[in-house]
Amino acid sequence: MDLKLKVWRQKSGEEKGKIVDYDAKDVSPNMSFLEMLDVVNEDLITKGDDPIAFEHDCREGICGSCNLMINGQAHGPHQGVTSCQLHMRSFKDGDTVYVEPWRAKAFPVIKDLVVDRSAFDRIIQSGGFVSINTGGAPDANALPIPKVDADIAMDAATCIGCGACVASCKNASAMLFVSAKITHLGLLPQGKVEQKERVKKMINAMDKEGFGNCTNQYECEAVCPKSIKRDFIRRMNRDYILS
Amino acid sequence: MSLDSKIPSGSIEQKWSNHKADIKLVNPANKRKFNIIVVGSGLAGASASATLAELGYNVKTFCFQDSPRRAHSIAAQGGINAAKNYQNDGDSVHRLFYDTVKGGDFRAREANVHRLAEVSVNIIDQCVAQGVPFAREYGGHLANRSFGGAQVSRTFYAKGQTGQQLLLGAYSALSRQIGLGAVKMYPRTEMVELIVVDGHAKGIVVRDLVTGKLSTHMADAVVLGTGGYGNVFFLSTNAKNCNVTATWKAHKKGAFFANPCYTQIHPTCIPVSGDHQSKLTLMSESLRNDGRIWVPKSKGDKRNPADIPESERDYYLERKYPSYGNLSPRDIASRAAKEACDAGLGVGESGQGVYLDFADSIRRLGEPKIRDRYENLFQMYEQITGENPYKQPMRIYPAVHYTMGGLWVDYNLMSNLPGLFVIGEANFSDHGANRLGASALMQGLADGYFILPYTIGNYLAGAGFNSRPSEDHPEAKKALSDAEETTKKFLSIKGKRTVDSFHRELGKLMWDKCGMARNDKGLKEAIAKIPQIREEFWQNVNVPGSGAELNQSLEKAGRVADFLEFGELLCLDALTREESCGGHFREEYQEEGEAKRNDDKFCHATAWEFNGVGKKPTEHREKLEFENVHLATRSYK
């Protein structure tokens, strides 16, 4: 199939960007979206043009590197899918596809479709961990954890930090991301000890980075490639009030 | 020069304890006088960085990703082994040690493997204490499952995302130290040169991938936790950016590269669908617990799998290896799949696939149970292939997955270059010629949390804290100018071919001639051809853009240039090792289709010394002694 691409090109964070048109020809339905971009890039390089910069690594839907706004939706049209796991069988011959970077003040554009998401790392560095040094941990089975709690903690811990929640929120709120970590650690006895401090520190860090607040529109949940639940935000808000 | 493995004396059970009691310590007040560079932030690099910082060293950590949380360890699915014997099914440190030595086809170092089995127990405790949400039973205790190559249930897991959860655990420990200012983290920064002063590794040159700026960092010791080189094959299950550059640059500065021909082929990947393919996706081996592998008994049987009756199916692993069946080790399962496809029994459009069928398990356990165990893997499969594995069997085919070769290290995880430590997949030591499932995560964390933090002190205590040269040292300046020259050269060629086109060409050659099976003729062809591809690369590659910006083509060019040198060494190693063992299958050395080892001639690790690009490297051998697990033919029948 042949597609028309409209891609955001921006040389650097300091320069203005614009949408540029490209043709993607002979696209196989078995290609991933990123493989389609690879082919477009090979063509651009051969023609002497600058290839489109986009971020990717594992291409298995787990590292969280890939981050494309595809037709206005973070990671494209499907629920629970990253851009690298979106396959071209989801498109039809002749479709026009817009490809843009995440848009948020806290995620400045570096080049084309690549943005700086280091704000997420700084939020984790503020307290998104259990403070334990290596060695001397008690036997793992010395502390039984109810399966139900462990399962919910796992559901929360599965966040890949891609930032789709921020990109799709009109306030560029990072609350789904932060609440996932707070829920994961807060449900486990090891994490409970520092929970109050953690909530305060992480929320302060989140505000400092320039992320907005939640106004309960749940776009974040709708686009999350790991189906992280909005309920976690409620849990975080409750923990914050109690802290 | 002789290779001194520095294996401690004493019985195998006592070696590590004795060694820890003997090694020199660094006074806590002196630790802050030492600077340590860690390159890589996967399971090995992140756990090492965090632990070294906790101890009080100044740590600088580098990764090329935008965040340490994205290291490729995150993609490991199935689990991590530990000799906890929580299941009371007869597991022990000795049995994990035994299985790992045997699984590695007697080409790993016994002392290292025993230590790995010993500390495996601490790893689980550590991770649970960090809040890693391992699967639990209803009683609240940890759940276990079995895994390929083992007859006990010793694998701990977090759904199909164990690597992710363990990495996030190590990342959180690292983040804590970054927050405390004990680790200075450099994301989007790639090591491009190693600095060696008076024979000791004392620093690195890095490129800031956003600004393009090259800079020099000096330290008292350098640690490489930079993963494996599977992407030399272009198509592999590795993340797209995994590369050999850091270890190869170290090799060019004198570090020996050991056993590069040991590349593991993973049996359960999604088959290739076309020429556009950029990488392969692995389906966790844990699927083999409940999936049965089969092909039709007759050639060219294109019927819908549901229409092929039981009597016309060949469950070849269960038939050939009745004791292990679908759980036979990776090299065996991979070769059996290749054999079936080579015999024309393969399924799917390309014929390069076999079925992994869950119908029996769904009948026996019900769909919800299977969903509970493997849901995300099934979803992933459906996204990629458009087929629903609850309704029809998955198609799988082997693919390059993990590399057991790497820089040679002694028992202290130090390379032959003093001050250069190599951990996790980047070193050669623990897996031998093959790796059992759920053992890579174990090694990464063992090295980073529990081994290197002890052994590095021994070196630093001996080196003293006034031995760090400055950035003005001639060797540092030379390394920086070499890196500048290389960048300029890439950008000046302005040829006609893209970097990827060279990478694909090299990868196809490597897979065809040095993939799942190798022979003398093919390897010689590859060794003749690789220098030609390399020469064309340096004449005809087109790297657009400049060196002073985010330039992904330039990043790739550096990595592919190194693969083009490294690939030749890999083939040479495969040619030199005239035996079959684990992931290295030489067609000339087999017995009824099974790999035939030659312990008389090849019971050693081969460590290659660099003599210049295009020049034959010097071969060194470390003889492997098997005093505790006696050399025996591996049989999984």
PDB file of C-alpha atoms in Angstrom, chain B residues 46-294:
ATOM      1  CA  ALA B  46      22.927  -0.301  37.177  1.00  0.00           C
ATOM      2  CA  SER B  47      23.343  -2.766  40.032  1.00  0.00           C
ATOM      3  CA  ALA B  48      27.113  -2.224  40.052  1.00  0.00           C
ATOM      4  CA  SER B  49      26.770   1.570  39.941  1.00  0.00           C
ATOM      5  CA  ALA B  50      24.269   1.623  42.776  1.00  0.00           C
ATOM      6  CA  THR B  51      26.270  -0.739  44.954  1.00  0.00           C
ATOM      7  CA  LEU B  52      29.614   0.960  44.387  1.00  0.00           C
ATOM      8  CA  ALA B  53      28.036   4.312  45.243  1.00  0.00           C
ATOM      9  CA  GLU B  54      26.464   2.836  48.395  1.00  0.00           C
ATOM     10  CA  LEU B  55      29.935   1.721  49.413  1.00  0.00           C
ATOM     11  CA  GLY B  56      31.215   5.268  49.065  1.00  0.00           C
ATOM     12  CA  TYR B  57      33.042   5.378  45.742  1.00  0.00           C
ATOM     13  CA  ASN B  58      32.502   8.259  43.320  1.00  0.00           C
ATOM     14  CA  VAL B  59      30.701   6.761  40.381  1.00  0.00           C
ATOM     15  CA  LYS B  60      30.095   8.110  36.906  1.00  0.00           C
ATOM     16  CA  THR B  61      27.647   6.039  34.890  1.00  0.00           C
ATOM     17  CA  PHE B  62      27.126   6.310  31.135  1.00  0.00           C
ATOM     18  CA  CYS B  63      24.391   4.994  28.874  1.00  0.00           C
ATOM     19  CA  PHE B  64      23.460   5.762  25.293  1.00  0.00           C
ATOM     20  CA  GLN B  65      19.724   5.581  25.957  1.00  0.00           C
ATOM     21  CA  ASP B  66      17.790   8.635  27.175  1.00  0.00           C
ATOM     22  CA  SER B  67      17.335   6.938  30.548  1.00  0.00           C
ATOM     23  CA  PRO B  68      18.980   4.002  32.343  1.00  0.00           C
ATOM     24  CA  ARG B  69      15.534   2.442  32.615  1.00  0.00           C
ATOM     25  CA  ARG B  70      15.612   1.556  28.906  1.00  0.00           C
ATOM     26  CA  ALA B  71      18.617  -0.786  28.886  1.00  0.00           C
ATOM     27  CA  HIS B  72      17.859  -3.972  26.988  1.00  0.00           C
ATOM     28  CA  SER B  73      17.776  -6.097  30.151  1.00  0.00           C
ATOM     29  CA  ILE B  74      14.254  -4.704  30.334  1.00  0.00           C
ATOM     30  CA  ALA B  75      13.118  -6.986  27.547  1.00  0.00           C
ATOM     31  CA  ALA B  76      13.973 -10.270  29.269  1.00  0.00           C
ATOM     32  CA  GLN B  77      10.721 -12.054  29.813  1.00  0.00           C
ATOM     33  CA  GLY B  78      10.810 -15.404  31.511  1.00  0.00           C
ATOM     34  CA  GLY B  79      12.526 -15.266  34.851  1.00  0.00           C
ATOM     35  CA  ILE B  80      15.548 -15.493  37.073  1.00  0.00           C
ATOM     36  CA  ASN B  81      16.913 -18.659  38.633  1.00  0.00           C
ATOM     37  CA  ALA B  82      17.873 -19.043  42.258  1.00  0.00           C
ATOM     38  CA  ALA B  83      18.699 -22.095  44.327  1.00  0.00           C
ATOM     39  CA  LYS B  84      16.153 -21.323  47.021  1.00  0.00           C
ATOM     40  CA  ASN B  85      14.512 -24.753  47.030  1.00  0.00           C
ATOM     41  CA  TYR B  86      11.264 -23.127  48.120  1.00  0.00           C
ATOM     42  CA  GLN B  87       9.446 -25.855  46.210  1.00  0.00           C
ATOM     43  CA  ASN B  88      11.183 -28.621  48.165  1.00  0.00           C
ATOM     44  CA  ASP B  89      11.838 -30.406  44.908  1.00  0.00           C
ATOM     45  CA  GLY B  90      15.472 -31.197  45.534  1.00  0.00           C
ATOM     46  CA  ASP B  91      17.117 -27.992  44.383  1.00  0.00           C
ATOM     47  CA  SER B  92      20.364 -26.803  45.921  1.00  0.00           C
ATOM     48  CA  VAL B  93      23.319 -24.541  45.168  1.00  0.00           C
ATOM     49  CA  HIS B  94      25.157 -27.590  43.961  1.00  0.00           C
ATOM     50  CA  ARG B  95      22.374 -28.600  41.598  1.00  0.00           C
ATOM     51  CA  LEU B  96      22.094 -25.113  40.082  1.00  0.00           C
ATOM     52  CA  PHE B  97      25.867 -25.111  39.682  1.00  0.00           C
ATOM     53  CA  TYR B  98      25.771 -28.557  38.103  1.00  0.00           C
ATOM     54  CA  ASP B  99      22.950 -27.693  35.695  1.00  0.00           C
ATOM     55  CA  THR B 100      24.676 -24.482  34.640  1.00  0.00           C
ATOM     56  CA  VAL B 101      28.052 -26.115  33.975  1.00  0.00           C
ATOM     57  CA  LYS B 102      26.406 -28.953  32.087  1.00  0.00           C
ATOM     58  CA  GLY B 103      24.033 -26.572  30.275  1.00  0.00           C
ATOM     59  CA  GLY B 104      27.058 -24.515  29.196  1.00  0.00           C
ATOM     60  CA  ASP B 105      28.428 -27.686  27.613  1.00  0.00           C
ATOM     61  CA  PHE B 106      31.487 -27.713  29.876  1.00  0.00           C
ATOM     62  CA  ARG B 107      32.959 -24.571  28.473  1.00  0.00           C
ATOM     63  CA  ALA B 108      32.426 -22.266  31.465  1.00  0.00           C
ATOM     64  CA  ARG B 109      34.750 -21.772  34.412  1.00  0.00           C
ATOM     65  CA  GLU B 110      33.606 -23.948  37.307  1.00  0.00           C
ATOM     66  CA  ALA B 111      34.616 -21.528  40.058  1.00  0.00           C
ATOM     67  CA  ASN B 112      32.676 -18.632  38.552  1.00  0.00           C
ATOM     68  CA  VAL B 113      29.575 -20.719  38.023  1.00  0.00           C
ATOM     69  CA  HIS B 114      29.593 -22.012  41.577  1.00  0.00           C
ATOM     70  CA  ARG B 115      29.834 -18.482  42.905  1.00  0.00           C
ATOM     71  CA  LEU B 116      26.931 -17.486  40.674  1.00  0.00           C
ATOM     72  CA  ALA B 117      24.818 -20.301  42.112  1.00  0.00           C
ATOM     73  CA  GLU B 118      25.781 -19.284  45.663  1.00  0.00           C
ATOM     74  CA  VAL B 119      24.810 -15.633  45.322  1.00  0.00           C
ATOM     75  CA  SER B 120      21.643 -16.418  43.346  1.00  0.00           C
ATOM     76  CA  VAL B 121      19.946 -16.836  46.712  1.00  0.00           C
ATOM     77  CA  ASN B 122      20.884 -13.301  47.812  1.00  0.00           C
ATOM     78  CA  ILE B 123      19.701 -11.782  44.549  1.00  0.00           C
ATOM     79  CA  ILE B 124      16.099 -12.791  45.157  1.00  0.00           C
ATOM     80  CA  ASP B 125      16.215 -11.456  48.723  1.00  0.00           C
ATOM     81  CA  GLN B 126      17.696  -8.177  47.505  1.00  0.00           C
ATOM     82  CA  CYS B 127      15.143  -7.712  44.743  1.00  0.00           C
ATOM     83  CA  VAL B 128      12.178  -8.531  46.970  1.00  0.00           C
ATOM     84  CA  ALA B 129      13.461  -6.008  49.511  1.00  0.00           C
ATOM     85  CA  GLN B 130      13.555  -3.390  46.757  1.00  0.00           C
ATOM     86  CA  GLY B 131       9.920  -4.056  45.966  1.00  0.00           C
ATOM     87  CA  VAL B 132      10.233  -6.159  42.837  1.00  0.00           C
ATOM     88  CA  PRO B 133       6.719  -7.627  42.482  1.00  0.00           C
ATOM     89  CA  PHE B 134       7.526 -11.257  41.833  1.00  0.00           C
ATOM     90  CA  ALA B 135       4.607 -13.629  41.292  1.00  0.00           C
ATOM     91  CA  ARG B 136       3.107 -14.940  44.544  1.00  0.00           C
ATOM     92  CA  GLU B 137       1.059 -17.902  45.632  1.00  0.00           C
ATOM     93  CA  TYR B 138      -2.194 -17.312  47.513  1.00  0.00           C
ATOM     94  CA  GLY B 139      -0.399 -17.982  50.797  1.00  0.00           C
ATOM     95  CA  GLY B 140       1.693 -14.905  50.119  1.00  0.00           C
ATOM     96  CA  HIS B 141       4.898 -16.728  49.320  1.00  0.00           C
ATOM     97  CA  LEU B 142       6.900 -16.530  46.138  1.00  0.00           C
ATOM     98  CA  ALA B 143       5.824 -18.609  43.159  1.00  0.00           C
ATOM     99  CA  ASN B 144       8.260 -20.550  40.995  1.00  0.00           C
ATOM    100  CA  ARG B 145       8.170 -22.184  37.631  1.00  0.00           C
ATOM    101  CA  SER B 146      10.403 -24.497  35.684  1.00  0.00           C
ATOM    102  CA  PHE B 147      12.428 -23.432  32.707  1.00  0.00           C
ATOM    103  CA  GLY B 148      14.345 -24.929  29.816  1.00  0.00           C
ATOM    104  CA  GLY B 149      17.301 -27.083  30.819  1.00  0.00           C
ATOM    105  CA  ALA B 150      16.159 -27.723  34.397  1.00  0.00           C
ATOM    106  CA  GLN B 151      14.134 -30.425  36.126  1.00  0.00           C
ATOM    107  CA  VAL B 152      13.310 -28.368  39.210  1.00  0.00           C
ATOM    108  CA  SER B 153      11.164 -25.250  39.622  1.00  0.00           C
ATOM    109  CA  ARG B 154      13.700 -22.605  40.559  1.00  0.00           C
ATOM    110  CA  THR B 155      12.672 -19.746  38.329  1.00  0.00           C
ATOM    111  CA  PHE B 156      11.239 -16.611  39.944  1.00  0.00           C
ATOM    112  CA  TYR B 157       9.177 -14.424  37.649  1.00  0.00           C
ATOM    113  CA  ALA B 158       7.054 -11.319  37.357  1.00  0.00           C
ATOM    114  CA  LYS B 159       4.488 -12.226  34.704  1.00  0.00           C
ATOM    115  CA  GLY B 160       6.341 -12.260  31.391  1.00  0.00           C
ATOM    116  CA  GLN B 161       8.195  -9.119  32.378  1.00  0.00           C
ATOM    117  CA  THR B 162      10.830 -10.311  34.801  1.00  0.00           C
ATOM    118  CA  GLY B 163      13.681  -8.444  33.128  1.00  0.00           C
ATOM    119  CA  GLN B 164      11.666  -5.262  33.263  1.00  0.00           C
ATOM    120  CA  GLN B 165      10.938  -5.586  36.957  1.00  0.00           C
ATOM    121  CA  LEU B 166      14.488  -6.537  37.890  1.00  0.00           C
ATOM    122  CA  LEU B 167      15.867  -3.690  35.822  1.00  0.00           C
ATOM    123  CA  LEU B 168      13.434  -1.246  37.380  1.00  0.00           C
ATOM    124  CA  GLY B 169      14.617  -2.510  40.772  1.00  0.00           C
ATOM    125  CA  ALA B 170      18.250  -1.853  39.856  1.00  0.00           C
ATOM    126  CA  TYR B 171      17.250   1.431  38.203  1.00  0.00           C
ATOM    127  CA  SER B 172      15.509   2.531  41.386  1.00  0.00           C
ATOM    128  CA  ALA B 173      18.604   1.684  43.450  1.00  0.00           C
ATOM    129  CA  LEU B 174      20.660   3.653  40.921  1.00  0.00           C
ATOM    130  CA  SER B 175      18.162   6.532  40.912  1.00  0.00           C
ATOM    131  CA  ARG B 176      18.408   6.735  44.674  1.00  0.00           C
ATOM    132  CA  GLN B 177      22.182   7.157  44.413  1.00  0.00           C
ATOM    133  CA  ILE B 178      21.825   9.713  41.615  1.00  0.00           C
ATOM    134  CA  GLY B 179      19.393  11.650  43.796  1.00  0.00           C
ATOM    135  CA  LEU B 180      21.892  11.523  46.650  1.00  0.00           C
ATOM    136  CA  GLY B 181      24.627  12.819  44.356  1.00  0.00           C
ATOM    137  CA  ALA B 182      26.709   9.663  44.754  1.00  0.00           C
ATOM    138  CA  VAL B 183      26.353   8.698  41.091  1.00  0.00           C
ATOM    139  CA  LYS B 184      26.694  11.206  38.296  1.00  0.00           C
ATOM    140  CA  MET B 185      24.576   9.843  35.473  1.00  0.00           C
ATOM    141  CA  TYR B 186      25.320  10.605  31.810  1.00  0.00           C
ATOM    142  CA  PRO B 187      22.399   9.435  29.656  1.00  0.00           C
ATOM    143  CA  ARG B 188      22.503   9.830  25.849  1.00  0.00           C
ATOM    144  CA  THR B 189      26.268   9.449  26.059  1.00  0.00           C
ATOM    145  CA  GLU B 190      28.208   6.774  24.216  1.00  0.00           C
ATOM    146  CA  MET B 191      31.688   5.489  24.960  1.00  0.00           C
ATOM    147  CA  VAL B 192      33.830   5.717  21.833  1.00  0.00           C
ATOM    148  CA  GLU B 193      37.361   5.081  23.143  1.00  0.00           C
ATOM    149  CA  LEU B 194      39.077   3.472  26.124  1.00  0.00           C
ATOM    150  CA  ILE B 195      42.054   5.289  27.644  1.00  0.00           C
ATOM    151  CA  VAL B 196      44.902   3.051  28.762  1.00  0.00           C
ATOM    152  CA  VAL B 197      47.811   4.529  30.701  1.00  0.00           C
ATOM    153  CA  ASP B 198      50.840   2.375  31.544  1.00  0.00           C
ATOM    154  CA  GLY B 199      48.829  -0.739  30.795  1.00  0.00           C
ATOM    155  CA  HIS B 200      45.971   0.202  33.136  1.00  0.00           C
ATOM    156  CA  ALA B 201      42.483   1.307  32.053  1.00  0.00           C
ATOM    157  CA  LYS B 202      42.153   4.841  33.335  1.00  0.00           C
ATOM    158  CA  GLY B 203      39.391   6.520  31.432  1.00  0.00           C
ATOM    159  CA  ILE B 204      37.113   6.767  28.444  1.00  0.00           C
ATOM    160  CA  VAL B 205      36.217   9.159  25.664  1.00  0.00           C
ATOM    161  CA  VAL B 206      32.491   9.677  25.170  1.00  0.00           C
ATOM    162  CA  ARG B 207      30.256  11.389  22.664  1.00  0.00           C
ATOM    163  CA  ASP B 208      27.283  13.390  23.877  1.00  0.00           C
ATOM    164  CA  LEU B 209      24.653  12.100  21.480  1.00  0.00           C
ATOM    165  CA  VAL B 210      22.631  15.337  21.585  1.00  0.00           C
ATOM    166  CA  THR B 211      25.356  17.944  21.070  1.00  0.00           C
ATOM    167  CA  GLY B 212      27.915  15.680  19.433  1.00  0.00           C
ATOM    168  CA  LYS B 213      30.574  16.920  21.829  1.00  0.00           C
ATOM    169  CA  LEU B 214      33.413  14.504  22.568  1.00  0.00           C
ATOM    170  CA  SER B 215      34.855  14.577  26.060  1.00  0.00           C
ATOM    171  CA  THR B 216      37.313  12.723  28.258  1.00  0.00           C
ATOM    172  CA  HIS B 217      36.599  11.171  31.662  1.00  0.00           C
ATOM    173  CA  MET B 218      39.375   9.791  33.835  1.00  0.00           C
ATOM    174  CA  ALA B 219      38.972   7.281  36.659  1.00  0.00           C
ATOM    175  CA  ASP B 220      40.769   4.798  38.866  1.00  0.00           C
ATOM    176  CA  ALA B 221      38.922   1.911  37.255  1.00  0.00           C
ATOM    177  CA  VAL B 222      36.603   1.397  34.320  1.00  0.00           C
ATOM    178  CA  VAL B 223      33.713  -1.084  34.373  1.00  0.00           C
ATOM    179  CA  LEU B 224      32.044  -2.225  31.164  1.00  0.00           C
ATOM    180  CA  GLY B 225      28.520  -3.586  31.510  1.00  0.00           C
ATOM    181  CA  THR B 226      27.631  -2.998  27.897  1.00  0.00           C
ATOM    182  CA  GLY B 227      25.812  -6.178  26.966  1.00  0.00           C
ATOM    183  CA  GLY B 228      26.297  -8.480  24.034  1.00  0.00           C
ATOM    184  CA  TYR B 229      27.112  -8.332  20.354  1.00  0.00           C
ATOM    185  CA  GLY B 230      24.173 -10.256  18.872  1.00  0.00           C
ATOM    186  CA  ASN B 231      23.399  -7.384  16.505  1.00  0.00           C
ATOM    187  CA  VAL B 232      26.428  -8.350  14.415  1.00  0.00           C
ATOM    188  CA  PHE B 233      23.800 -10.587  12.766  1.00  0.00           C
ATOM    189  CA  PHE B 234      21.600  -7.522  12.042  1.00  0.00           C
ATOM    190  CA  LEU B 235      18.486  -9.545  12.771  1.00  0.00           C
ATOM    191  CA  SER B 236      18.445 -10.623  16.390  1.00  0.00           C
ATOM    192  CA  THR B 237      16.264 -10.310  19.441  1.00  0.00           C
ATOM    193  CA  ASN B 238      18.538  -7.565  20.794  1.00  0.00           C
ATOM    194  CA  ALA B 239      17.350  -3.989  20.988  1.00  0.00           C
ATOM    195  CA  LYS B 240      18.258  -2.081  17.849  1.00  0.00           C
ATOM    196  CA  ASN B 241      20.999  -0.078  19.517  1.00  0.00           C
ATOM    197  CA  CYS B 242      22.825  -2.950  21.243  1.00  0.00           C
ATOM    198  CA  ASN B 243      26.376  -3.014  19.946  1.00  0.00           C
ATOM    199  CA  VAL B 244      29.914  -4.271  20.404  1.00  0.00           C
ATOM    200  CA  THR B 245      31.605  -0.860  20.368  1.00  0.00           C
ATOM    201  CA  ALA B 246      32.697  -0.511  23.985  1.00  0.00           C
ATOM    202  CA  THR B 247      34.087  -4.036  24.270  1.00  0.00           C
ATOM    203  CA  TRP B 248      35.611  -3.849  20.790  1.00  0.00           C
ATOM    204  CA  LYS B 249      37.362  -0.547  21.543  1.00  0.00           C
ATOM    205  CA  ALA B 250      38.708  -2.139  24.725  1.00  0.00           C
ATOM    206  CA  HIS B 251      39.836  -5.149  22.685  1.00  0.00           C
ATOM    207  CA  LYS B 252      41.693  -2.852  20.305  1.00  0.00           C
ATOM    208  CA  LYS B 253      43.446  -1.357  23.317  1.00  0.00           C
ATOM    209  CA  GLY B 254      44.652  -4.743  24.515  1.00  0.00           C
ATOM    210  CA  ALA B 255      41.777  -6.514  26.283  1.00  0.00           C
ATOM    211  CA  PHE B 256      41.408 -10.105  25.092  1.00  0.00           C
ATOM    212  CA  PHE B 257      38.131 -11.132  23.462  1.00  0.00           C
ATOM    213  CA  ALA B 258      37.122 -14.625  24.524  1.00  0.00           C
ATOM    214  CA  ASN B 259      34.952 -17.191  22.766  1.00  0.00           C
ATOM    215  CA  PRO B 260      33.146 -14.813  20.376  1.00  0.00           C
ATOM    216  CA  CYS B 261      31.747 -17.788  18.423  1.00  0.00           C
ATOM    217  CA  TYR B 262      29.446 -18.708  21.311  1.00  0.00           C
ATOM    218  CA  THR B 263      26.266 -17.012  20.236  1.00  0.00           C
ATOM    219  CA  GLN B 264      23.081 -18.384  21.586  1.00  0.00           C
ATOM    220  CA  ILE B 265      20.204 -19.069  19.330  1.00  0.00           C
ATOM    221  CA  HIS B 266      16.900 -18.809  21.144  1.00  0.00           C
ATOM    222  CA  PRO B 267      14.358 -21.373  20.040  1.00  0.00           C
ATOM    223  CA  THR B 268      11.118 -19.445  20.519  1.00  0.00           C
ATOM    224  CA  CYS B 269      11.105 -16.309  18.379  1.00  0.00           C
ATOM    225  CA  ILE B 270       8.517 -15.056  15.946  1.00  0.00           C
ATOM    226  CA  PRO B 271       9.557 -16.052  12.399  1.00  0.00           C
ATOM    227  CA  VAL B 272      10.824 -13.462   9.901  1.00  0.00           C
ATOM    228  CA  SER B 273       8.052 -12.033   7.736  1.00  0.00           C
ATOM    229  CA  GLY B 274       9.928 -10.123   5.016  1.00  0.00           C
ATOM    230  CA  ASP B 275      12.949  -8.096   3.870  1.00  0.00           C
ATOM    231  CA  HIS B 276      11.788  -4.986   5.700  1.00  0.00           C
ATOM    232  CA  GLN B 277      12.314  -6.734   9.014  1.00  0.00           C
ATOM    233  CA  SER B 278      14.441  -4.733  11.432  1.00  0.00           C
ATOM    234  CA  LYS B 279      14.635  -7.110  14.340  1.00  0.00           C
ATOM    235  CA  LEU B 280      13.213 -10.316  15.729  1.00  0.00           C
ATOM    236  CA  THR B 281      10.922 -10.698  18.663  1.00  0.00           C
ATOM    237  CA  LEU B 282      11.441 -13.352  21.223  1.00  0.00           C
ATOM    238  CA  MET B 283       8.612 -15.155  22.899  1.00  0.00           C
ATOM    239  CA  SER B 284       9.599 -16.168  26.413  1.00  0.00           C
ATOM    240  CA  GLU B 285      10.920 -19.646  26.733  1.00  0.00           C
ATOM    241  CA  SER B 286       8.554 -20.120  29.653  1.00  0.00           C
ATOM    242  CA  LEU B 287       5.952 -20.763  26.956  1.00  0.00           C
ATOM    243  CA  ARG B 288       7.558 -24.138  26.521  1.00  0.00           C
ATOM    244  CA  ASN B 289       6.189 -25.114  29.925  1.00  0.00           C
ATOM    245  CA  ASP B 290       2.686 -25.293  28.514  1.00  0.00           C
ATOM    246  CA  GLY B 291       3.178 -25.263  24.772  1.00  0.00           C
ATOM    247  CA  ARG B 292       3.922 -28.395  22.770  1.00  0.00           C
ATOM    248  CA  ILE B 293       6.196 -28.091  19.777  1.00  0.00           C
ATOM    249  CA  TRP B 294       5.366 -29.987  16.619  1.00  0.00           C
TER     250      TRP B 294
END
